[in-house]
mmCIF file of N, CA and C in Angstrom:
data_model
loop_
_atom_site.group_PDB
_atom_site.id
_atom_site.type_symbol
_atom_site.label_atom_id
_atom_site.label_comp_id
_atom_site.label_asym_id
_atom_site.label_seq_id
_atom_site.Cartn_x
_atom_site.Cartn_y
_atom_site.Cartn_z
ATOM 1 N N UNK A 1 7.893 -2.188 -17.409
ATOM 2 C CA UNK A 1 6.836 -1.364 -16.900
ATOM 3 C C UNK A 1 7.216 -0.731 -15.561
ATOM 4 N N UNK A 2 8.281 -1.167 -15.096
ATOM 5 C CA UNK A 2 8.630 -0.546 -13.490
ATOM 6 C C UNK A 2 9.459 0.316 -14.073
ATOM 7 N N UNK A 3 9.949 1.129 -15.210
ATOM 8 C CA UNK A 3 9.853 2.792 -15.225
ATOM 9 C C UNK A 3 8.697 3.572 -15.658
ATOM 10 N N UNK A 4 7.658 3.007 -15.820
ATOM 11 C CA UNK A 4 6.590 3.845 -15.757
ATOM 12 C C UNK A 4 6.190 3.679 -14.729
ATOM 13 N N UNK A 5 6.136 2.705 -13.728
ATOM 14 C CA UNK A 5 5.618 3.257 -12.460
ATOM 15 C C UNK A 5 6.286 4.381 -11.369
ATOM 16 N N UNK A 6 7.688 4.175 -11.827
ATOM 17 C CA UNK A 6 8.752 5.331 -10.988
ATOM 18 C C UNK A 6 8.249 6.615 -11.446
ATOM 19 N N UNK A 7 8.089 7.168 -13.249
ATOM 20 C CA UNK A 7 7.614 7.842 -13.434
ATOM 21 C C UNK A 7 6.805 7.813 -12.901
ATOM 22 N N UNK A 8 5.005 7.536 -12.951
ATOM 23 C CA UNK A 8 4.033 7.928 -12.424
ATOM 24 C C UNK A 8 3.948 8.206 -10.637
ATOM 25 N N UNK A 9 5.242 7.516 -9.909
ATOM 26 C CA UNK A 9 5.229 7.956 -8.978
ATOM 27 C C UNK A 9 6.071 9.456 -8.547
ATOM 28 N N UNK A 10 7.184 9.727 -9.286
ATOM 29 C CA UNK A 10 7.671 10.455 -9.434
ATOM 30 C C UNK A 10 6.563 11.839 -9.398
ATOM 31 N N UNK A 11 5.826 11.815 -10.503
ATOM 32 C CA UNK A 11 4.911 12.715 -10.982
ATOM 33 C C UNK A 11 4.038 12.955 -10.001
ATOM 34 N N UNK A 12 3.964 12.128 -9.172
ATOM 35 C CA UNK A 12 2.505 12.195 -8.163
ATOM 36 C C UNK A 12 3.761 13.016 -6.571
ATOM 37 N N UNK A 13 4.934 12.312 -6.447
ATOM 38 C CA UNK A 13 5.519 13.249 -5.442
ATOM 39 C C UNK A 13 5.905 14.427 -5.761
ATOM 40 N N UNK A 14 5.962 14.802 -7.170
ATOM 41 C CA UNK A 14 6.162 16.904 -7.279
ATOM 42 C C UNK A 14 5.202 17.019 -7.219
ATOM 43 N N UNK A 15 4.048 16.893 -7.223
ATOM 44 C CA UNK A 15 2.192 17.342 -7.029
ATOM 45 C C UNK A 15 2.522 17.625 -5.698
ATOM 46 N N UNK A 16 2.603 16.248 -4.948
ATOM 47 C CA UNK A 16 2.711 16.593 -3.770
ATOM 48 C C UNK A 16 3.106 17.785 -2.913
ATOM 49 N N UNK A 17 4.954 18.171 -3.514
ATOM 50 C CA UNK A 17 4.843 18.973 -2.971
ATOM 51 C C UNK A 17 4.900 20.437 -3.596
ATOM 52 N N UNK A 18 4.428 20.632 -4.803
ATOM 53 C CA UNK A 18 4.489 22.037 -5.698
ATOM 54 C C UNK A 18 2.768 22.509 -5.442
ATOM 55 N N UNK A 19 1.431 21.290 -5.268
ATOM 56 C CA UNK A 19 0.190 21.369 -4.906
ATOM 57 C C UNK A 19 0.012 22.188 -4.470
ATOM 58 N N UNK A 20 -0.944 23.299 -4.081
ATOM 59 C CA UNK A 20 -1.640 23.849 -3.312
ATOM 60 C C UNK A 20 -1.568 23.481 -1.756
ATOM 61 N N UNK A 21 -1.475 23.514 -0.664
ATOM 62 C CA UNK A 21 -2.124 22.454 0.759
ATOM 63 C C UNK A 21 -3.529 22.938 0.587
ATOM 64 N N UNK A 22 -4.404 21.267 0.872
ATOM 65 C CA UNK A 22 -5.498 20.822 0.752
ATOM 66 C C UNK A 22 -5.911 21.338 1.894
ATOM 67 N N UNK A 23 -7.195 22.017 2.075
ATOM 68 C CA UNK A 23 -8.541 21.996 2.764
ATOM 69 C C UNK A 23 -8.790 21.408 3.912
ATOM 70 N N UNK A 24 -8.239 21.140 5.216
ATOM 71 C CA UNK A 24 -8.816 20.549 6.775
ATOM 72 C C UNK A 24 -10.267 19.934 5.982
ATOM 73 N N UNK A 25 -10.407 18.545 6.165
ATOM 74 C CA UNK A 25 -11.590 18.372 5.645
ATOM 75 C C UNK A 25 -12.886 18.107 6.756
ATOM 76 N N UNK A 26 -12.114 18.546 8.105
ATOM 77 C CA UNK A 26 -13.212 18.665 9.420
ATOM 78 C C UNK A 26 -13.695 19.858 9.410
ATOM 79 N N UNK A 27 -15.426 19.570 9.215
ATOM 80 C CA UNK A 27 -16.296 20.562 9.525
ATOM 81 C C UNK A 27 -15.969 21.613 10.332
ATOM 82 N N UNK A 28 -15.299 21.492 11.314
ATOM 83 C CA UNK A 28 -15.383 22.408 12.743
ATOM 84 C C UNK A 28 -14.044 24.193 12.092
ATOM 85 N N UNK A 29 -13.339 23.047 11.198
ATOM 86 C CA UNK A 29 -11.968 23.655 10.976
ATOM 87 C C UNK A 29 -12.865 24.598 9.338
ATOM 88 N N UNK A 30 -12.628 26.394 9.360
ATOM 89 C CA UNK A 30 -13.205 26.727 8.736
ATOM 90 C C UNK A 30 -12.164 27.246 7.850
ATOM 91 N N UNK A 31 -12.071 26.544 6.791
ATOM 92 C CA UNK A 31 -11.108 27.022 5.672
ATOM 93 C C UNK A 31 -9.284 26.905 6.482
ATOM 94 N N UNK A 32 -9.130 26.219 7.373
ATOM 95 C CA UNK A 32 -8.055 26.041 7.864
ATOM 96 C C UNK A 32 -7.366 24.756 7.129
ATOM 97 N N UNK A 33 -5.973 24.774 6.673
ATOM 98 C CA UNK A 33 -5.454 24.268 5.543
ATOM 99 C C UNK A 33 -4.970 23.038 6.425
ATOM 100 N N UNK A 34 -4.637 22.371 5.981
ATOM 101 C CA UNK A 34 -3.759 21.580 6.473
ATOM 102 C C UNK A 34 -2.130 21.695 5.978
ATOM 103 N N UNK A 35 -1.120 20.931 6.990
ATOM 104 C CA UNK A 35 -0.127 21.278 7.092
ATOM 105 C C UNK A 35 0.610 20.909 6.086
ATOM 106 N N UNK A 36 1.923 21.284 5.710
ATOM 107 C CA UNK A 36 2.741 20.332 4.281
ATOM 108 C C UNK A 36 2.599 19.501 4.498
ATOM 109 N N UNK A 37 3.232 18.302 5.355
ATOM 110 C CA UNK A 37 2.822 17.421 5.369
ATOM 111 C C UNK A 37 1.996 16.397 5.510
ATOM 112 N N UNK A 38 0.563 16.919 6.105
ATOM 113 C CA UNK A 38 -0.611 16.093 6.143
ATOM 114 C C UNK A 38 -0.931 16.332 4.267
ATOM 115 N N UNK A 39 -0.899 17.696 3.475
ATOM 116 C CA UNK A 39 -1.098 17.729 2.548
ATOM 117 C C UNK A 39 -0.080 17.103 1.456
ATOM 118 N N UNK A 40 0.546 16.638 2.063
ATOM 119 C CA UNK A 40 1.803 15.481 1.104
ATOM 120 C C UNK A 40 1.382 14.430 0.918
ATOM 121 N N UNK A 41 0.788 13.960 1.999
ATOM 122 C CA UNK A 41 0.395 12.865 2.004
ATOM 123 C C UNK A 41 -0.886 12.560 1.698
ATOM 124 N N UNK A 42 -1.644 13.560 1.436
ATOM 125 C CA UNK A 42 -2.670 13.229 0.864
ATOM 126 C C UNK A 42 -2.444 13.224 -0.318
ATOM 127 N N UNK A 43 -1.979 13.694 -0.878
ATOM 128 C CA UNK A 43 -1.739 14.031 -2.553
ATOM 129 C C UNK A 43 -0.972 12.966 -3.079
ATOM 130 N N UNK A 44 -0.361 12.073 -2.206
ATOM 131 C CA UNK A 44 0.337 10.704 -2.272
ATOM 132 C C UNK A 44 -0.767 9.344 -2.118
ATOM 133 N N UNK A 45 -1.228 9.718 -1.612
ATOM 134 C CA UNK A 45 -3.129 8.768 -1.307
ATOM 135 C C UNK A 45 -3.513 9.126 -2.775
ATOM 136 N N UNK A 46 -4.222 10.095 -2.901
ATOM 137 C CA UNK A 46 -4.640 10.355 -4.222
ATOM 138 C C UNK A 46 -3.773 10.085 -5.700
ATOM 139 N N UNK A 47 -2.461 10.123 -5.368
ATOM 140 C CA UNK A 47 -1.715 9.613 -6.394
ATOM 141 C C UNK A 47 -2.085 7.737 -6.633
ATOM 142 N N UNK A 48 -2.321 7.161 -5.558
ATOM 143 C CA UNK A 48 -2.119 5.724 -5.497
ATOM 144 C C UNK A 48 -3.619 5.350 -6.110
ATOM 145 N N UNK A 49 -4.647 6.372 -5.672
ATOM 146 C CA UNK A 49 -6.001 5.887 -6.618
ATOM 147 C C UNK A 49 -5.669 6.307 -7.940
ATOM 148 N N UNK A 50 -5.307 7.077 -8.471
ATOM 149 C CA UNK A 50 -4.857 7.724 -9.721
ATOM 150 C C UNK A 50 -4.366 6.895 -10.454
ATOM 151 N N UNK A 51 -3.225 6.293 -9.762
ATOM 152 C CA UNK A 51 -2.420 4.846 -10.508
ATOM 153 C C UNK A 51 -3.590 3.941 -10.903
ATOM 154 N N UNK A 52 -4.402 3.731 -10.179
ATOM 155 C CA UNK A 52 -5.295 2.460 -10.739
ATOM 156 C C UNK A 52 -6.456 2.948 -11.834
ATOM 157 N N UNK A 53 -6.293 4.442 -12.018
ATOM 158 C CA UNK A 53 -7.421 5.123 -13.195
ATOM 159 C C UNK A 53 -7.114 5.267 -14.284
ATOM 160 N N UNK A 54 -5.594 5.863 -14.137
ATOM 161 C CA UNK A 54 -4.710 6.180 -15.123
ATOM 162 C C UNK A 54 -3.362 5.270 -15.460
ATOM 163 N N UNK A 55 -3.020 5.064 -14.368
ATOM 164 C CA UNK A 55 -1.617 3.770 -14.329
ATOM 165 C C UNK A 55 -2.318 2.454 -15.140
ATOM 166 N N UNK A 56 -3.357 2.029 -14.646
ATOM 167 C CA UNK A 56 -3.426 0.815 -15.094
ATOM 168 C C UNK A 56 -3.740 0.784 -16.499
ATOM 169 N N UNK A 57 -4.342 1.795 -16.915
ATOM 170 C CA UNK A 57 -5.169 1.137 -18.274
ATOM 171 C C UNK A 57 -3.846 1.897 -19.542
ATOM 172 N N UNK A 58 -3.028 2.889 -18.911
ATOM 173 C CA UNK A 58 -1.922 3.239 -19.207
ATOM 174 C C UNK A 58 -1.248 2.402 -19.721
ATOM 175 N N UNK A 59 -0.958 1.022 -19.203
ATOM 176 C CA UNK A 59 0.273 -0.216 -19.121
ATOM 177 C C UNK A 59 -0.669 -0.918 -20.035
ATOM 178 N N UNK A 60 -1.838 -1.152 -20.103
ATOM 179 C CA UNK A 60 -2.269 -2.309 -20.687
ATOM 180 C C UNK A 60 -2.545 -1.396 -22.155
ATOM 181 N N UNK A 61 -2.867 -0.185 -22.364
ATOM 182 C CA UNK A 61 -2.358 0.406 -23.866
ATOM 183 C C UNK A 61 -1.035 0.334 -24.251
ATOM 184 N N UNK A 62 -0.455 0.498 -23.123
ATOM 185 C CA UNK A 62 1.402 0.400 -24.183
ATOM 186 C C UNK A 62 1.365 -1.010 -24.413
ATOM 187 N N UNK A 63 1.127 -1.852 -23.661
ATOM 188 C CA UNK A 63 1.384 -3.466 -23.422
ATOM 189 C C UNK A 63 0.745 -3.785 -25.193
ATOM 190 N N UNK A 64 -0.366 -3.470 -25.302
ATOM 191 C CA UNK A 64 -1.663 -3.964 -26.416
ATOM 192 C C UNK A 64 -0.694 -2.921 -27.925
ATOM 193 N N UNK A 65 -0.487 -1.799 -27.481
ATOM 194 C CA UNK A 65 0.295 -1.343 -28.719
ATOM 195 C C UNK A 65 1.532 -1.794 -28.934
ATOM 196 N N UNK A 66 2.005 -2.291 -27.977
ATOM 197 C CA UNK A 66 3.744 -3.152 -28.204
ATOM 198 C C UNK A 66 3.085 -4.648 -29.250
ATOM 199 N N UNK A 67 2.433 -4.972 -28.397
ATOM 200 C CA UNK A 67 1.964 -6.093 -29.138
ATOM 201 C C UNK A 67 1.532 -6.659 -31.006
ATOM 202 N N UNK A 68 0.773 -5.208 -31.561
ATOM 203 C CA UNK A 68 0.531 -4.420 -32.642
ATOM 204 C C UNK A 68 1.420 -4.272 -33.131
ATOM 205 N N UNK A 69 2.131 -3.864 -32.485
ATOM 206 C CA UNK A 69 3.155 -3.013 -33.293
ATOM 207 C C UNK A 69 4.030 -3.700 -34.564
ATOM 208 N N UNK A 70 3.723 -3.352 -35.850
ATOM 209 C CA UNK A 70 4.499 -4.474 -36.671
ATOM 210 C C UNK A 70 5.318 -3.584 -37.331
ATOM 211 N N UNK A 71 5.310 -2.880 -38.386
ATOM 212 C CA UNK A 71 6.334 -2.154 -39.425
ATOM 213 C C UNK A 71 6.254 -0.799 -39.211
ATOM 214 N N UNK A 72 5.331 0.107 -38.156
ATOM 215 C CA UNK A 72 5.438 0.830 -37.712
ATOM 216 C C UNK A 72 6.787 1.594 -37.312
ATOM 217 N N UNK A 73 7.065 2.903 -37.873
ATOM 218 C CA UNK A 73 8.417 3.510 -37.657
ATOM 219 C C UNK A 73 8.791 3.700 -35.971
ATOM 220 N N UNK A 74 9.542 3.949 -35.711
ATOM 221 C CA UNK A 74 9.435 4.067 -33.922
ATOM 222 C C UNK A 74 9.145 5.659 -33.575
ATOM 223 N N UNK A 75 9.276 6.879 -34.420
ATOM 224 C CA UNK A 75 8.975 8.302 -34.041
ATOM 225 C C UNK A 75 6.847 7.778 -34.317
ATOM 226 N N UNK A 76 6.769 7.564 -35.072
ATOM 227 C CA UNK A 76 5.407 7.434 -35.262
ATOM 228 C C UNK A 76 4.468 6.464 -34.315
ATOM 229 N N UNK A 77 5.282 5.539 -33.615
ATOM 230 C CA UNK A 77 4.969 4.759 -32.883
ATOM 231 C C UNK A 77 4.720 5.122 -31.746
ATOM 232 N N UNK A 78 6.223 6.196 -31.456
ATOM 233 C CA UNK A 78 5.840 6.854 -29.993
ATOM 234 C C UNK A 78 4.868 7.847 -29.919
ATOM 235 N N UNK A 79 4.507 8.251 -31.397
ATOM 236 C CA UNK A 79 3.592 9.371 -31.581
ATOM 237 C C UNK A 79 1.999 8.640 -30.821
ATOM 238 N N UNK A 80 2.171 8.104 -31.964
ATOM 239 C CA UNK A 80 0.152 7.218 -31.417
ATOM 240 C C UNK A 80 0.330 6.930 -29.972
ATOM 241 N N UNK A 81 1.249 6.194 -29.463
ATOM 242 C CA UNK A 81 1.342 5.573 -28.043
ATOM 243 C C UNK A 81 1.221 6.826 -27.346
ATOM 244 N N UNK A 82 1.469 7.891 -27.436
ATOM 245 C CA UNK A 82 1.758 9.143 -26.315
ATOM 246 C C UNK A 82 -0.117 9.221 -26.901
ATOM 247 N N UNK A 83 -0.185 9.883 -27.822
ATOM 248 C CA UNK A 83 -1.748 10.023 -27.472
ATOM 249 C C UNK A 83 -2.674 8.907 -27.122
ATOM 250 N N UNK A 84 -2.386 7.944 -26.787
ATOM 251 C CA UNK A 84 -3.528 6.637 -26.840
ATOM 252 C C UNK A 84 -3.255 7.008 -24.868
ATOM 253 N N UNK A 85 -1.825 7.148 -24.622
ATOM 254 C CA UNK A 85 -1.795 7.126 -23.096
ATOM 255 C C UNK A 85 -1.736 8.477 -22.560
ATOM 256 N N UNK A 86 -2.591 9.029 -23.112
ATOM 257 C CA UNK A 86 -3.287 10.552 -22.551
ATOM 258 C C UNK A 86 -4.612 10.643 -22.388
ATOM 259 N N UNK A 87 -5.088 9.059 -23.079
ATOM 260 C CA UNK A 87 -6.650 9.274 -22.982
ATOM 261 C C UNK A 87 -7.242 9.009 -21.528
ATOM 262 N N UNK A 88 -6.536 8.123 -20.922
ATOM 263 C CA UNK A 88 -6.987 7.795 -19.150
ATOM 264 C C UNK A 88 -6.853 8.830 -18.468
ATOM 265 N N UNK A 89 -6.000 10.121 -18.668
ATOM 266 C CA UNK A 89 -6.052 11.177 -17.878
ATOM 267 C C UNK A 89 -7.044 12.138 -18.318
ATOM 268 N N UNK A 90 -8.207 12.173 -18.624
ATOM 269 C CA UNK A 90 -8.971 12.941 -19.122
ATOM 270 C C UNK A 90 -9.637 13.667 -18.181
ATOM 271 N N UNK A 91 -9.604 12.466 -17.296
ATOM 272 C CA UNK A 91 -10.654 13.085 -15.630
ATOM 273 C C UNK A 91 -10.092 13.822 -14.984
ATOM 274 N N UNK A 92 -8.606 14.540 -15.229
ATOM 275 C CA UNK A 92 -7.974 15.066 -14.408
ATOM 276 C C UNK A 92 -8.365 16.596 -14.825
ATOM 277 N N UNK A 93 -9.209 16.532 -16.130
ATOM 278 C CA UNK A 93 -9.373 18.358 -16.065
ATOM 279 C C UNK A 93 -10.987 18.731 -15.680
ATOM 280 N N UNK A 94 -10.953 17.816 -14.665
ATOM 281 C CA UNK A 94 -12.199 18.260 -13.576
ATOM 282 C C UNK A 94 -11.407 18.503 -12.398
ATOM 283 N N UNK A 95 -10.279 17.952 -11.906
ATOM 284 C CA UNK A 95 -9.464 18.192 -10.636
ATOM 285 C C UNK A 95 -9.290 19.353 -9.972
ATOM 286 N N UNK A 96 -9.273 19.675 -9.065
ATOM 287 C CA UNK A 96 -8.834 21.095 -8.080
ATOM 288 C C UNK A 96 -7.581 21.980 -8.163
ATOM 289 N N UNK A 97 -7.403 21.250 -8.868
ATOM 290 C CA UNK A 97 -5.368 21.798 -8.975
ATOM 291 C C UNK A 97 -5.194 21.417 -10.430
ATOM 292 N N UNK A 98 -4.464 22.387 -11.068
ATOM 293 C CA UNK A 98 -3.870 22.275 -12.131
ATOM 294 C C UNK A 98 -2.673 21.339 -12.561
ATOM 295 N N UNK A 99 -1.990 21.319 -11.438
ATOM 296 C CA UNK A 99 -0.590 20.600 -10.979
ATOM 297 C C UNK A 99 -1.323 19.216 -11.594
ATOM 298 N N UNK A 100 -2.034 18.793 -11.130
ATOM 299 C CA UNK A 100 -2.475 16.891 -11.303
ATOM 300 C C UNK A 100 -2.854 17.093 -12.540
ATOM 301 N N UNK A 101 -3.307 17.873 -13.385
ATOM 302 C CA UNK A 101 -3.451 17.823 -14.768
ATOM 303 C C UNK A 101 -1.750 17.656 -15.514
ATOM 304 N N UNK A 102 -1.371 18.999 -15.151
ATOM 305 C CA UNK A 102 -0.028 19.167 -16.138
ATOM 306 C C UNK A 102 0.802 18.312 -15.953
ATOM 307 N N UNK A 103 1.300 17.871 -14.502
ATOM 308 C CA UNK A 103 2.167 17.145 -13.990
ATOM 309 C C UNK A 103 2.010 15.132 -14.720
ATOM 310 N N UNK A 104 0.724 15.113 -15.056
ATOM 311 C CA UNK A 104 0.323 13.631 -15.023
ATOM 312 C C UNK A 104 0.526 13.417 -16.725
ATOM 313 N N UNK A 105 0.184 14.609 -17.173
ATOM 314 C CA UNK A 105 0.544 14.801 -18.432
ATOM 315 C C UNK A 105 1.748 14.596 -18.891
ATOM 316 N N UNK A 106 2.342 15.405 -18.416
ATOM 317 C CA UNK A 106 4.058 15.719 -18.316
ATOM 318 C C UNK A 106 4.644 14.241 -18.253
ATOM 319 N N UNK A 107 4.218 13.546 -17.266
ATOM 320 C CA UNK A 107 4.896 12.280 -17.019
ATOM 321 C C UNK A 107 4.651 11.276 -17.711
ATOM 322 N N UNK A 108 3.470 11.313 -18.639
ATOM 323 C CA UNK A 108 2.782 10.344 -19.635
ATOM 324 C C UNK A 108 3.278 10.552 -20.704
ATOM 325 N N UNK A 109 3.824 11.556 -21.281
ATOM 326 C CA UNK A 109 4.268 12.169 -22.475
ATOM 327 C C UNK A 109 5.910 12.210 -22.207
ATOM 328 N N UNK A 110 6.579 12.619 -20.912
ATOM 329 C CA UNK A 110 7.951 11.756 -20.959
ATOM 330 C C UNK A 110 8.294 10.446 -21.003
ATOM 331 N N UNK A 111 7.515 9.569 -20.449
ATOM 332 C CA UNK A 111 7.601 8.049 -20.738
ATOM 333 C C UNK A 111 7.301 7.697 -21.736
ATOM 334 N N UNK A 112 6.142 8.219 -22.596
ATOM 335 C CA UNK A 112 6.120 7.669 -23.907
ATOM 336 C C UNK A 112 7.513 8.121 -25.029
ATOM 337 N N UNK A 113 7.565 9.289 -24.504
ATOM 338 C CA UNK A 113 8.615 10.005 -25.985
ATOM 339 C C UNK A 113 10.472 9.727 -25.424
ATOM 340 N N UNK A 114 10.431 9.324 -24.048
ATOM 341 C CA UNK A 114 11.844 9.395 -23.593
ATOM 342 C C UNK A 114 12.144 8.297 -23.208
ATOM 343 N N UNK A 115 11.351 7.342 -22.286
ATOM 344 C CA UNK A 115 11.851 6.371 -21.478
ATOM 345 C C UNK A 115 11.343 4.873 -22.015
ATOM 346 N N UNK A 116 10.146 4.508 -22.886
ATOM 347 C CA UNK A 116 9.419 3.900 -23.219
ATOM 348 C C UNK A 116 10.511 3.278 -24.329
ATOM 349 N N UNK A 117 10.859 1.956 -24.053
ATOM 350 C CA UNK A 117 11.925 0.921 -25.397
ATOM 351 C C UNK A 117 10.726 0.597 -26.857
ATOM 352 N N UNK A 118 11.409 1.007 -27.677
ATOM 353 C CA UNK A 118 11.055 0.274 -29.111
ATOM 354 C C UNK A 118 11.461 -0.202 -29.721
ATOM 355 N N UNK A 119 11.474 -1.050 -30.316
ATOM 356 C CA UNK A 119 10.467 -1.865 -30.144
ATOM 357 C C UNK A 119 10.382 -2.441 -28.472
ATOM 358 N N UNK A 120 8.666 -2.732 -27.974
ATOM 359 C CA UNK A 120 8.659 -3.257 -26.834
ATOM 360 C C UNK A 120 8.866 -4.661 -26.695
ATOM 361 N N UNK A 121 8.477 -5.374 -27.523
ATOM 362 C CA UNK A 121 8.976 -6.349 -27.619
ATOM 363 C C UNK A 121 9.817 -7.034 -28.784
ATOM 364 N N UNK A 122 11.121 -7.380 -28.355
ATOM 365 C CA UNK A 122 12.466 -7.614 -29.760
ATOM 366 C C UNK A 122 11.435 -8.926 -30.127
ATOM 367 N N UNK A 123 12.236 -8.853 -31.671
ATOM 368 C CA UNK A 123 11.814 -9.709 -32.459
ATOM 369 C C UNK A 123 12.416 -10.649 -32.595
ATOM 370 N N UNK A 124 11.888 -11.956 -32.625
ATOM 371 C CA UNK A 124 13.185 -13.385 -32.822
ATOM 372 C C UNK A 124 13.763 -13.217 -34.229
ATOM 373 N N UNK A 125 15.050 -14.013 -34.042
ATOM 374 C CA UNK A 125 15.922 -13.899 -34.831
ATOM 375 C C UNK A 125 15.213 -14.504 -36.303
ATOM 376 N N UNK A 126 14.266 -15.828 -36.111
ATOM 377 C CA UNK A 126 13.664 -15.596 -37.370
ATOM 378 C C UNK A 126 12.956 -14.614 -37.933
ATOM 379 N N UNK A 127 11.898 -13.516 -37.284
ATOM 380 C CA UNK A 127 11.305 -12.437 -37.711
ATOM 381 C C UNK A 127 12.353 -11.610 -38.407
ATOM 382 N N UNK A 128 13.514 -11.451 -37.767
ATOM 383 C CA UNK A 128 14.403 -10.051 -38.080
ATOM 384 C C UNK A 128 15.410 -10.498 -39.676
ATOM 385 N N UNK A 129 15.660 -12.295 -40.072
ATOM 386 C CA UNK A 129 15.748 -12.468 -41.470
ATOM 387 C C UNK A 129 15.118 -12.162 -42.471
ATOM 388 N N UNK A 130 16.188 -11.586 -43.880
ATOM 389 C CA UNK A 130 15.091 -11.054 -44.557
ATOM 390 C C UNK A 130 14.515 -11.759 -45.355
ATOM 391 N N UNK A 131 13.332 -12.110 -46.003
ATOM 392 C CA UNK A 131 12.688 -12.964 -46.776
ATOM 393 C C UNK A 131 13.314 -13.013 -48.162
ATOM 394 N N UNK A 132 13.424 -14.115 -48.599
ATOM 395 C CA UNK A 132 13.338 -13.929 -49.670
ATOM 396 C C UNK A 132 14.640 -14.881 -50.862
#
């Protein structure tokens, strides 16, 4: 699971810096942006709540579909798993920026179809004899 978190962090530092810069969020400051880097770092804050909306329930669907997983082909496997771990990002097409949609996408759908091992969990050597 610690390459899906590189991914998902990965994904959250090109937001960072391909994003828009965010909004001065002091009253006084009228439509005055903030700087790259105050806006890096916010978008790095917001990445870290993100992880716990989308990261977490992310890991515990691949975790619960590894688990399942019995005679299932592995293209078809990664198929369901990529859409089951697109469903936690749903809230992102209310977001301000397009970037946190596509980007979170992007990174959920490369880990499932590129980086994600299948079987997730090997089978003991008695499972993998053939019956009979």
């Amino acid at each position: 699971m610690l390459s899906y978190v590189l991914m998902f962090a990965l994904a959250w530092v090109i937001i960072g810096l391909i994003a828009p810069r965010e909004v001065d969020p002091d009253p006084e400051a009228i439509r005055e942006y903030l700087s790259f880097w105050e806006s890096f770092l916010s978008y790095l804050r917001t990445g870290v709540v993100m992880f716990l909306l989308i990261g977490t329930p992310t890991i515990v669907i691949v975790v619960v579909a590894g688990i399942f997983h019995r005679k299932m082909e592995p293209p078809i496997f990664r198929a369901v798993v990529t859409v089951l771990t697109l469903l936690p990002a749903w809230f992102l097409l209310f977001s301000n920026t397009v970037q946190m949609l596509l980007l979170q996408v992007a990174a959920q759908v490369a880990f499932t179809t590129l980086v994600m091992p299948v079987p997730l969990i090997p089978r003991s050597e008695a499972q993998r004899a053939p019956k009979g």
